[in-house]
Each structure stands twice: as structure tokens, then as C-alpha cells.
XYZ file of C-alpha atoms in Angstrom:
239
model
C -127.126 8.639 80.397
C -125.857 10.240 83.599
C -122.503 11.002 81.981
C -124.254 12.438 78.906
C -126.371 14.725 81.099
C -123.412 15.902 83.152
C -121.265 16.752 80.127
C -123.932 18.260 77.858
C -123.844 21.998 77.171
C -127.285 23.567 76.816
C -128.227 27.042 75.597
C -131.517 28.637 76.718
C -132.666 31.858 75.018
C -135.726 33.704 76.353
C -136.440 37.376 77.033
C -138.228 36.581 80.311
C -135.637 36.388 83.088
C -137.991 34.448 85.354
C -138.383 31.706 82.745
C -134.629 31.586 82.138
C -133.925 31.141 85.827
C -136.739 28.610 86.197
C -135.423 26.444 83.357
C -131.821 26.731 84.560
C -132.818 25.693 88.081
C -134.943 22.796 86.835
C -132.246 21.424 84.522
C -129.662 21.809 87.261
C -131.816 19.609 89.504
C -131.844 16.983 86.749
C -128.042 16.893 86.732
C -127.259 19.315 83.888
C -124.303 21.446 84.971
C -123.398 23.347 81.791
C -126.365 25.632 81.143
C -125.912 28.939 79.295
C -128.692 31.522 79.365
C -129.336 34.598 77.198
C -132.172 37.128 77.345
C -131.941 38.057 73.662
C -131.000 36.498 70.349
C -127.730 38.381 69.915
C -126.341 37.056 73.196
C -127.613 33.597 72.331
C -125.764 33.542 69.008
C -122.593 34.805 70.689
C -122.749 31.890 73.129
C -123.419 29.475 70.265
C -120.346 30.715 68.389
C -118.177 30.556 71.506
C -119.258 27.289 73.103
C -119.415 23.774 71.719
C -123.102 23.246 72.511
C -125.111 20.018 72.566
C -128.655 21.430 72.535
C -130.487 24.759 72.265
C -133.850 25.852 73.684
C -135.152 28.940 71.870
C -138.068 31.268 72.502
C -139.597 32.461 69.230
C -140.609 36.013 70.168
C -137.432 37.847 71.150
C -136.728 41.604 71.238
C -134.004 41.580 68.574
C -133.837 38.340 66.577
C -136.675 35.844 66.173
C -136.026 32.336 67.401
C -136.755 31.134 63.864
C -133.775 33.136 62.567
C -131.513 31.855 65.340
C -132.470 28.305 64.369
C -131.592 29.035 60.739
C -128.133 30.273 61.745
C -127.543 27.261 63.977
C -128.546 24.885 61.186
C -126.008 26.479 58.837
C -123.240 25.193 61.089
C -124.544 22.557 63.470
C -126.960 19.629 63.754
C -127.472 19.870 67.535
C -131.064 19.345 68.746
C -133.124 22.560 68.794
C -136.289 22.949 70.872
C -138.659 25.869 70.395
C -140.344 27.262 73.500
C -143.150 29.676 72.689
C -146.520 31.112 73.655
C -147.486 30.714 69.991
C -149.375 27.442 69.946
C -150.949 27.511 66.487
C -150.298 24.496 64.299
C -148.807 26.688 61.561
C -146.236 28.108 63.996
C -145.195 24.588 64.983
C -144.924 23.513 61.352
C -142.758 26.546 60.548
C -140.440 25.778 63.463
C -140.083 22.107 62.542
C -139.581 22.933 58.856
C -136.614 25.138 59.812
C -134.878 22.173 61.398
C -136.146 22.260 64.980
C -136.490 18.888 66.723
C -139.308 19.716 69.134
C -141.810 22.470 69.977
C -143.117 23.208 73.472
C -145.987 25.631 74.085
C -146.100 28.010 77.062
C -147.205 27.506 79.777
C -145.283 24.286 80.062
C -144.395 21.632 82.600
C -140.795 21.883 83.819
C -140.627 18.099 84.226
C -141.864 17.618 80.674
C -139.269 20.074 79.354
C -136.461 18.271 81.190
C -137.699 14.925 79.833
C -137.838 16.228 76.263
C -134.301 17.591 76.586
C -133.069 14.169 77.733
C -134.917 12.434 74.884
C -133.390 14.731 72.247
C -129.866 14.311 73.638
C -130.292 10.529 73.720
C -131.650 10.458 70.155
C -128.822 12.644 68.920
C -126.159 10.361 70.376
C -127.930 7.180 69.252
C -128.337 8.446 65.681
C -124.662 9.352 65.521
C -123.603 5.944 66.813
C -125.734 4.167 64.211
C -124.386 6.294 61.351
C -120.752 5.820 62.317
C -120.533 2.074 62.982
C -119.104 1.076 59.628
C -115.675 -0.410 60.391
C -114.439 -1.686 63.706
C -110.716 -1.135 63.898
C -108.183 1.169 65.481
C -106.320 3.645 63.306
C -103.112 5.230 64.571
C -101.630 8.421 63.189
C -98.779 10.097 65.053
C -99.962 10.833 68.606
C -103.581 10.102 67.643
C -105.576 6.901 67.955
C -109.059 6.537 66.433
C -111.280 3.665 67.532
C -114.053 3.033 64.988
C -115.940 0.711 67.336
C -116.130 2.960 70.389
C -116.040 6.183 68.319
C -113.259 7.531 70.503
C -110.276 9.674 69.575
C -107.236 9.837 71.827
C -104.136 11.995 71.688
C -101.143 10.646 73.591
C -103.587 8.371 75.418
C -105.865 11.252 76.467
C -109.491 11.084 75.299
C -110.591 14.042 73.141
C -114.162 15.299 73.520
C -115.320 15.702 69.918
C -118.844 16.459 68.735
C -120.422 14.243 66.029
C -119.520 16.391 62.996
C -116.040 17.111 64.407
C -115.491 13.386 64.880
C -116.621 12.563 61.342
C -114.293 15.223 59.923
C -111.344 14.099 62.022
C -111.863 10.416 61.256
C -111.976 11.228 57.553
C -108.771 13.265 57.822
C -106.991 10.498 59.729
C -107.992 7.957 57.077
C -106.630 10.326 54.411
C -103.588 11.643 56.256
C -101.043 13.655 54.298
C -103.556 14.089 51.475
C -105.171 17.344 50.384
C -108.889 17.284 51.182
C -111.030 19.840 49.379
C -113.928 21.618 51.071
C -116.224 19.976 48.531
C -114.980 16.547 49.634
C -115.550 17.371 53.292
C -119.071 18.454 52.436
C -119.820 15.248 50.515
C -118.342 12.900 53.109
C -119.447 14.612 56.332
C -122.690 16.417 55.510
C -123.771 14.550 52.415
C -124.946 17.782 50.761
C -123.935 20.039 47.920
C -121.067 22.371 48.769
C -122.940 25.618 48.086
C -123.178 27.674 51.267
C -121.049 25.322 53.390
C -117.776 27.268 53.201
C -118.252 29.001 56.557
C -119.596 25.810 58.148
C -116.422 23.915 57.304
C -114.156 26.735 58.505
C -115.965 26.869 61.862
C -115.587 23.111 62.362
C -111.899 23.224 61.395
C -111.339 26.017 63.931
C -113.087 24.034 66.669
C -111.153 20.893 65.789
C -107.852 22.743 66.026
C -108.792 23.968 69.487
C -109.074 20.339 70.575
C -106.321 18.511 68.690
C -103.531 21.078 68.340
C -101.019 21.945 71.049
C -101.187 25.544 69.818
C -104.340 26.191 67.714
C -102.972 29.524 66.454
C -99.937 27.670 65.042
C -101.415 24.372 63.842
C -99.086 21.420 63.416
C -101.524 18.777 62.207
C -104.519 20.409 60.462
C -103.048 22.730 57.848
C -104.578 25.020 55.228
C -103.557 24.391 51.640
C -104.251 27.709 49.959
C -106.872 27.477 47.263
C -107.176 23.697 47.585
C -108.482 22.809 51.035
C -106.887 21.197 54.084
C -104.342 18.536 54.901
C -103.949 16.420 58.032
C -100.170 16.197 58.321
C -98.487 13.327 60.154
C -94.746 12.850 59.860
C -94.022 9.171 59.259
């Protein structure tokens, strides 16, 4: 758990600077070292697009974009835990937040210790759920400089461990198992998300971009994850 806490990247969005600083300080005391803060929704979404986050804490009432709308945008691309933090304590508000895909809802004023505990619980649940879903086959697959271990859910390149998020790992494992084959966006959607393809085009492109940043020597000139115009993608390994 200590390693999970230390490595996790957390976004906190709230228009009250005092609350932002209070949460950042409290989480830092608990061992979280990668905390990103934003005092409006626009900045929050910019951080989300730029960083590979593990969890987001969102205020609902923001000056530019409601926390509900930020959650919707996050859910289009990512399944990271989302916690709402709001002065709105009505049951309907909580139901709306949870129906949009949030994982928890905390009402202001709140206990800092309780917030930190809920963050830890959501991170632990997220990792546990992923581990359960992925333990299908227990073998090691090698492809060029890459090595995928199905049992430990680890990916290495030239012996170096790659830090991949759950959806990135599922995509990469699928590509490795189907190396040198064209994989359509529809197939990615079926195998990784388990949903219909409609509306997932941008989601897949974002994950491919993030994967390239981690597995390619030069992401702007990919060697392994290639576009096949009009058909999808191909994970290319020279035998």
C-alpha cells in the first residue's frame, strides 16, 4: 500500500484556495507525493489531459465548469476513481454524482482524516478490481524487447519495468498477444472496455498516445504501435 500511495497521482479541483492547500497538505502527510491542484474546472481538465492520473477529487460548484461535467469528461476516457467534494449535501445531489460515474461523495465540512482514508480505499479498490479482472492466464509473453507477465501484470522493456495504468495495460497486453495483426478500434473497444464502439474513438486515440509515450523510444516516430489508415492499429515486432 505504501508504494501505491507514493506513486499515485491525485488531482484536486476546488475554487477555494484554502481548501486546496488543506487537502494537499493533509495528503502529503499521508505519504502522497504527486498531488495536482486546480482552482477551476478548465485547469483541472488540462491537468487531467496532461498527466496520467490515478484519482480525482472534484468540487461540484466551480466558477467555470461544474464538477459534474468534469466527471463526464473524465469518464469518456478514464475509469480512475472520482470523489465529489461539495457543500451540496442533498440526497438527490449525491445520486446525480454517483450516477455520472463518481465513486464517492463527501459533504463539506469534512474530516481531513476521513478524506485521506476514503482516497486510500478507492485506490486500493481500483487496483484490486483490476487484478481480479486480469488474472486469466499465468504465463510470460515475449515480443521483441518487451516481456509481459500475466501473473504479476507487469510489462518490461529491455528488462525495465513500464508503469502502465489498467486500461493501458489491457490494451498493450491485447496488442502483444496479437502482434503484427491489424486491430480495429471496434475490437479494442470490445476487448478492453466491453462496450459498443460509438463515442469511443477519442478515448482509444488518447490511450494509444499515452501508450506510445511509455513504450516507444521516440513517441513522435513510433516503431512499435503503428496507425493503419482507415483500419486501426498494429503492434509491429520484427521476428
